[in-house]
């Protein structure tokens, strides 16, 4: 069984300040983990993914995430928020097997205040 | 490069009417295909997935159905829509195996009135 928990449904930051979006997971296998971003009325765009290589993963638009097995966490960070970062972010865990079982978090809405 | 197309982008349908949402993928062969629904204020719910032509698995009971008539075509249908079918529907694809990225279409907004 696998699950993913996004600890905050809404996060508000000022432009230019750091962003932290929290994600915890559980998985019976060595998981693959992803972060996606969704702008209003749009599909989901991949930000970054972890697949058992380096634990610190760099993605697009200055985002990065660190896989911490001991804490079962995969938090998303960015040093300095930009107005264009305002969107909803989804943490995703993927299990093994012929059919790719994927579980989505419930999402975190990021608000960036000018 | 691979692309995914989904249409229509928006749809307003009366209760009891049929539905057909279509999705096609280009630039890859034998993809895994998925239909997700995103209801307002909620996360993504997997509705159907397919690992090959004519192979459809349903994750949740509902009045929707899916078909895969061709390798890279995935269709979501309903014979009679319910108000509760309103939402944002996303088609997605991935290559087989674990850890592979899922790529999403732009989504279709369905409002049942």
Tab-separated table of C-alpha atoms in Angstrom:
chain	number	residue	atom	x	y	z
A	1	UNK	CA	0.000	0.000	0.000
A	2	UNK	CA	1.128	3.534	-0.564
A	3	UNK	CA	-0.077	6.961	0.408
A	4	UNK	CA	1.016	10.566	0.267
A	5	UNK	CA	0.152	13.435	2.600
A	6	UNK	CA	0.568	17.088	1.775
A	7	UNK	CA	0.633	18.732	5.131
A	8	UNK	CA	-0.615	22.159	4.076
A	9	UNK	CA	-3.599	22.834	1.857
A	10	UNK	CA	-2.627	26.514	1.497
A	11	UNK	CA	0.717	28.283	1.800
A	12	UNK	CA	1.179	32.028	1.506
A	13	UNK	CA	4.579	33.682	1.042
A	14	UNK	CA	5.827	37.100	0.067
A	15	UNK	CA	7.556	37.556	-3.255
A	16	UNK	CA	11.292	37.016	-2.869
A	17	UNK	CA	11.007	34.853	0.269
A	18	UNK	CA	11.635	31.098	0.447
A	19	UNK	CA	8.990	28.517	-0.388
A	20	UNK	CA	8.496	25.243	1.509
A	21	UNK	CA	5.761	22.807	0.505
A	22	UNK	CA	5.679	19.704	2.658
A	23	UNK	CA	5.026	16.138	1.578
A	24	UNK	CA	5.206	12.858	3.474
A	25	UNK	CA	4.726	9.465	1.896
A	26	UNK	CA	4.409	5.810	2.734
A	27	UNK	CA	5.204	2.960	0.404
A	28	UNK	CA	5.850	-0.759	0.622
A	29	UNK	CA	8.417	-0.462	-2.142
A	30	UNK	CA	11.260	1.857	-2.903
A	31	UNK	CA	9.125	4.666	-4.245
A	32	UNK	CA	9.481	7.082	-7.059
A	33	UNK	CA	8.362	10.547	-6.044
A	34	UNK	CA	7.262	13.496	-8.127
A	35	UNK	CA	6.132	17.065	-7.770
A	36	UNK	CA	3.724	18.544	-10.287
A	37	UNK	CA	2.452	22.105	-10.667
A	38	UNK	CA	-0.982	23.067	-11.935
A	39	UNK	CA	-1.853	26.585	-12.953
A	40	UNK	CA	-5.566	27.504	-13.029
A	41	UNK	CA	-7.561	25.592	-15.619
A	42	UNK	CA	-4.450	23.854	-16.922
A	43	UNK	CA	-3.065	20.354	-16.903
A	44	UNK	CA	-0.301	19.209	-14.577
A	45	UNK	CA	3.307	19.960	-15.402
A	46	UNK	CA	6.193	17.942	-14.010
A	47	UNK	CA	8.496	19.977	-11.774
A	48	UNK	CA	10.904	17.236	-10.707
A	49	UNK	CA	11.148	13.576	-9.851
A	50	UNK	CA	13.147	11.267	-7.587
A	51	UNK	CA	13.916	7.727	-8.692
A	52	UNK	CA	16.555	6.414	-6.245
A	53	UNK	CA	19.481	8.384	-7.623
A	54	UNK	CA	20.643	11.571	-5.882
A	55	UNK	CA	18.518	12.437	-2.862
A	56	UNK	CA	18.545	16.142	-3.700
A	57	UNK	CA	16.624	16.646	-6.898
A	58	UNK	CA	16.667	19.841	-8.905
A	59	UNK	CA	13.715	20.717	-11.094
A	60	UNK	CA	12.493	23.445	-13.339
A	61	UNK	CA	11.920	27.089	-12.367
A	62	UNK	CA	14.407	26.944	-9.490
A	63	UNK	CA	12.552	24.323	-7.449
A	64	UNK	CA	14.241	21.443	-5.711
A	65	UNK	CA	13.250	18.657	-3.356
A	66	UNK	CA	15.118	16.404	-0.968
A	67	UNK	CA	14.255	12.760	-0.440
A	68	UNK	CA	14.658	11.826	3.230
A	69	UNK	CA	13.990	8.139	3.755
A	70	UNK	CA	14.312	8.318	7.536
A	71	UNK	CA	11.613	10.970	7.665
A	72	UNK	CA	9.612	9.587	4.723
A	73	UNK	CA	9.510	13.102	3.362
A	74	UNK	CA	9.933	14.777	-0.002
A	75	UNK	CA	9.511	18.490	0.664
A	76	UNK	CA	9.589	20.998	-2.193
A	77	UNK	CA	11.594	24.192	-1.788
A	78	UNK	CA	12.578	27.310	-3.686
A	79	UNK	CA	14.925	29.991	-2.344
A	80	UNK	CA	12.966	32.963	-3.652
A	81	UNK	CA	9.300	32.984	-4.660
A	82	UNK	CA	8.169	34.676	-7.837
A	83	UNK	CA	4.666	35.839	-8.637
A	84	UNK	CA	4.466	33.273	-11.421
A	85	UNK	CA	4.910	30.475	-8.858
A	86	UNK	CA	1.363	30.999	-7.608
A	87	UNK	CA	-0.344	27.715	-8.460
A	88	UNK	CA	-1.348	24.395	-6.960
A	89	UNK	CA	1.328	21.804	-6.313
A	90	UNK	CA	0.865	18.059	-6.103
A	91	UNK	CA	3.162	15.515	-4.525
A	92	UNK	CA	2.931	12.079	-6.131
A	93	UNK	CA	4.229	8.642	-5.174
A	94	UNK	CA	4.586	5.853	-7.689
A	95	UNK	CA	4.958	2.179	-6.835
A	96	UNK	CA	6.460	-0.687	-8.733
A	97	UNK	CA	4.809	-3.259	-10.935
A	98	UNK	CA	3.700	-3.622	-14.498
A	99	UNK	CA	0.911	-1.162	-13.972
A	100	UNK	CA	2.295	2.027	-12.577
A	101	UNK	CA	0.269	2.584	-9.410
A	102	UNK	CA	0.290	6.291	-8.768
A	103	UNK	CA	-1.091	8.105	-5.749
A	104	UNK	CA	-1.606	11.858	-5.681
A	105	UNK	CA	-1.603	14.138	-2.691
A	106	UNK	CA	-4.542	16.473	-2.240
A	107	UNK	CA	-2.522	19.474	-3.337
A	108	UNK	CA	-1.108	22.654	-1.821
A	109	UNK	CA	-2.189	26.030	-3.140
A	110	UNK	CA	0.670	28.484	-3.116
A	111	UNK	CA	-0.164	32.169	-2.881
A	112	UNK	CA	2.580	34.695	-3.574
A	113	UNK	CA	2.022	38.153	-2.133
A	114	UNK	CA	3.636	41.090	-3.941
B	1	UNK	CA	8.957	14.427	-28.972
B	2	UNK	CA	5.818	13.118	-27.341
B	3	UNK	CA	2.641	15.154	-27.130
B	4	UNK	CA	-0.789	14.545	-25.717
B	5	UNK	CA	-3.963	16.152	-26.984
B	6	UNK	CA	-7.261	16.209	-25.191
B	7	UNK	CA	-10.586	17.668	-26.308
B	8	UNK	CA	-12.933	19.369	-25.956
B	9	UNK	CA	-11.405	21.831	-23.509
B	10	UNK	CA	-14.760	22.828	-22.066
B	11	UNK	CA	-18.157	21.233	-22.219
B	12	UNK	CA	-21.557	22.101	-20.762
B	13	UNK	CA	-24.007	19.235	-20.928
B	14	UNK	CA	-27.496	18.683	-19.512
B	15	UNK	CA	-28.215	15.928	-17.036
B	16	UNK	CA	-28.993	12.694	-18.825
B	17	UNK	CA	-27.084	13.552	-21.992
B	18	UNK	CA	-24.162	11.474	-23.312
B	19	UNK	CA	-20.489	12.328	-22.995
B	20	UNK	CA	-17.423	11.705	-25.085
B	21	UNK	CA	-13.988	13.061	-24.210
B	22	UNK	CA	-11.129	12.084	-26.471
B	23	UNK	CA	-7.414	11.883	-25.909
B	24	UNK	CA	-4.590	11.027	-28.288
B	25	UNK	CA	-0.874	10.650	-27.730
B	26	UNK	CA	1.776	11.185	-30.374
B	27	UNK	CA	5.419	10.250	-30.548
B	28	UNK	CA	5.355	7.034	-28.523
B	29	UNK	CA	4.077	3.479	-28.853
B	30	UNK	CA	2.108	1.295	-26.446
B	31	UNK	CA	1.799	3.907	-23.719
B	32	UNK	CA	-0.056	3.399	-20.462
B	33	UNK	CA	-3.079	5.687	-20.630
B	34	UNK	CA	-5.061	7.188	-17.781
B	35	UNK	CA	-8.204	9.200	-17.113
B	36	UNK	CA	-8.300	11.252	-13.937
B	37	UNK	CA	-11.010	13.473	-12.499
B	38	UNK	CA	-10.339	16.503	-10.354
B	39	UNK	CA	-13.431	17.730	-8.550
B	40	UNK	CA	-13.479	21.273	-7.184
B	41	UNK	CA	-11.306	21.565	-4.069
B	42	UNK	CA	-10.207	17.944	-4.209
B	43	UNK	CA	-7.224	15.992	-5.443
B	44	UNK	CA	-6.965	13.811	-8.495
B	45	UNK	CA	-8.959	10.610	-8.647
B	46	UNK	CA	-7.907	7.876	-11.047
B	47	UNK	CA	-10.919	6.719	-13.046
B	48	UNK	CA	-9.482	4.351	-15.648
B	49	UNK	CA	-6.163	3.094	-16.854
B	50	UNK	CA	-5.129	1.052	-19.860
B	51	UNK	CA	-1.945	-0.863	-20.589
B	52	UNK	CA	-2.926	-1.825	-24.147
B	53	UNK	CA	-5.583	-1.752	-26.854
B	54	UNK	CA	-8.906	-2.962	-25.516
B	55	UNK	CA	-7.498	-3.367	-21.989
B	56	UNK	CA	-9.326	-1.107	-19.586
B	57	UNK	CA	-9.299	-1.189	-15.812
B	58	UNK	CA	-11.670	0.818	-13.683
B	59	UNK	CA	-10.624	2.156	-10.326
B	60	UNK	CA	-13.987	3.352	-9.051
B	61	UNK	CA	-17.585	2.368	-9.752
B	62	UNK	CA	-19.459	5.040	-11.650
B	63	UNK	CA	-21.554	5.688	-14.712
B	64	UNK	CA	-18.533	6.475	-16.847
B	65	UNK	CA	-16.739	4.108	-19.184
B	66	UNK	CA	-13.515	4.186	-21.143
B	67	UNK	CA	-12.356	2.636	-24.377
B	68	UNK	CA	-9.065	2.313	-26.202
B	69	UNK	CA	-9.836	1.589	-29.840
B	70	UNK	CA	-6.309	2.347	-31.016
B	71	UNK	CA	-2.890	2.215	-29.397
B	72	UNK	CA	-2.683	5.926	-28.736
B	73	UNK	CA	-6.344	6.841	-28.398
B	74	UNK	CA	-8.285	6.858	-25.154
B	75	UNK	CA	-11.944	7.838	-24.901
B	76	UNK	CA	-14.015	8.618	-21.826
B	77	UNK	CA	-17.752	8.178	-22.238
B	78	UNK	CA	-21.057	8.219	-20.483
B	79	UNK	CA	-24.498	7.290	-21.706
B	80	UNK	CA	-26.297	9.533	-19.210
B	81	UNK	CA	-24.528	12.244	-17.290
B	82	UNK	CA	-25.218	13.032	-13.646
B	83	UNK	CA	-24.717	16.354	-11.874
B	84	UNK	CA	-21.960	14.708	-9.847
B	85	UNK	CA	-20.000	14.048	-13.032
B	86	UNK	CA	-19.054	17.727	-13.220
B	87	UNK	CA	-15.353	18.336	-12.842
B	88	UNK	CA	-12.006	18.685	-14.521
B	89	UNK	CA	-10.976	15.585	-16.462
B	90	UNK	CA	-7.365	14.899	-17.250
B	91	UNK	CA	-5.965	12.398	-19.678
B	92	UNK	CA	-2.407	11.224	-19.088
B	93	UNK	CA	0.148	8.789	-20.414
B	94	UNK	CA	3.336	7.102	-19.303
B	95	UNK	CA	5.703	4.465	-20.572
B	96	UNK	CA	5.544	1.109	-18.853
B	97	UNK	CA	7.345	0.206	-15.638
B	98	UNK	CA	7.773	1.848	-12.293
B	99	UNK	CA	9.182	5.287	-11.727
B	100	UNK	CA	8.292	6.601	-15.139
B	101	UNK	CA	6.879	10.063	-15.419
B	102	UNK	CA	3.191	10.568	-16.113
B	103	UNK	CA	2.486	13.309	-18.623
B	104	UNK	CA	-0.817	15.129	-18.594
B	105	UNK	CA	-3.045	16.716	-21.181
B	106	UNK	CA	-4.449	20.178	-20.714
B	107	UNK	CA	-7.710	18.909	-19.275
B	108	UNK	CA	-11.395	19.182	-20.066
B	109	UNK	CA	-13.841	21.136	-17.955
B	110	UNK	CA	-17.198	19.388	-17.801
B	111	UNK	CA	-20.192	21.150	-16.307
B	112	UNK	CA	-23.382	19.148	-16.049
B	113	UNK	CA	-26.446	21.356	-15.696
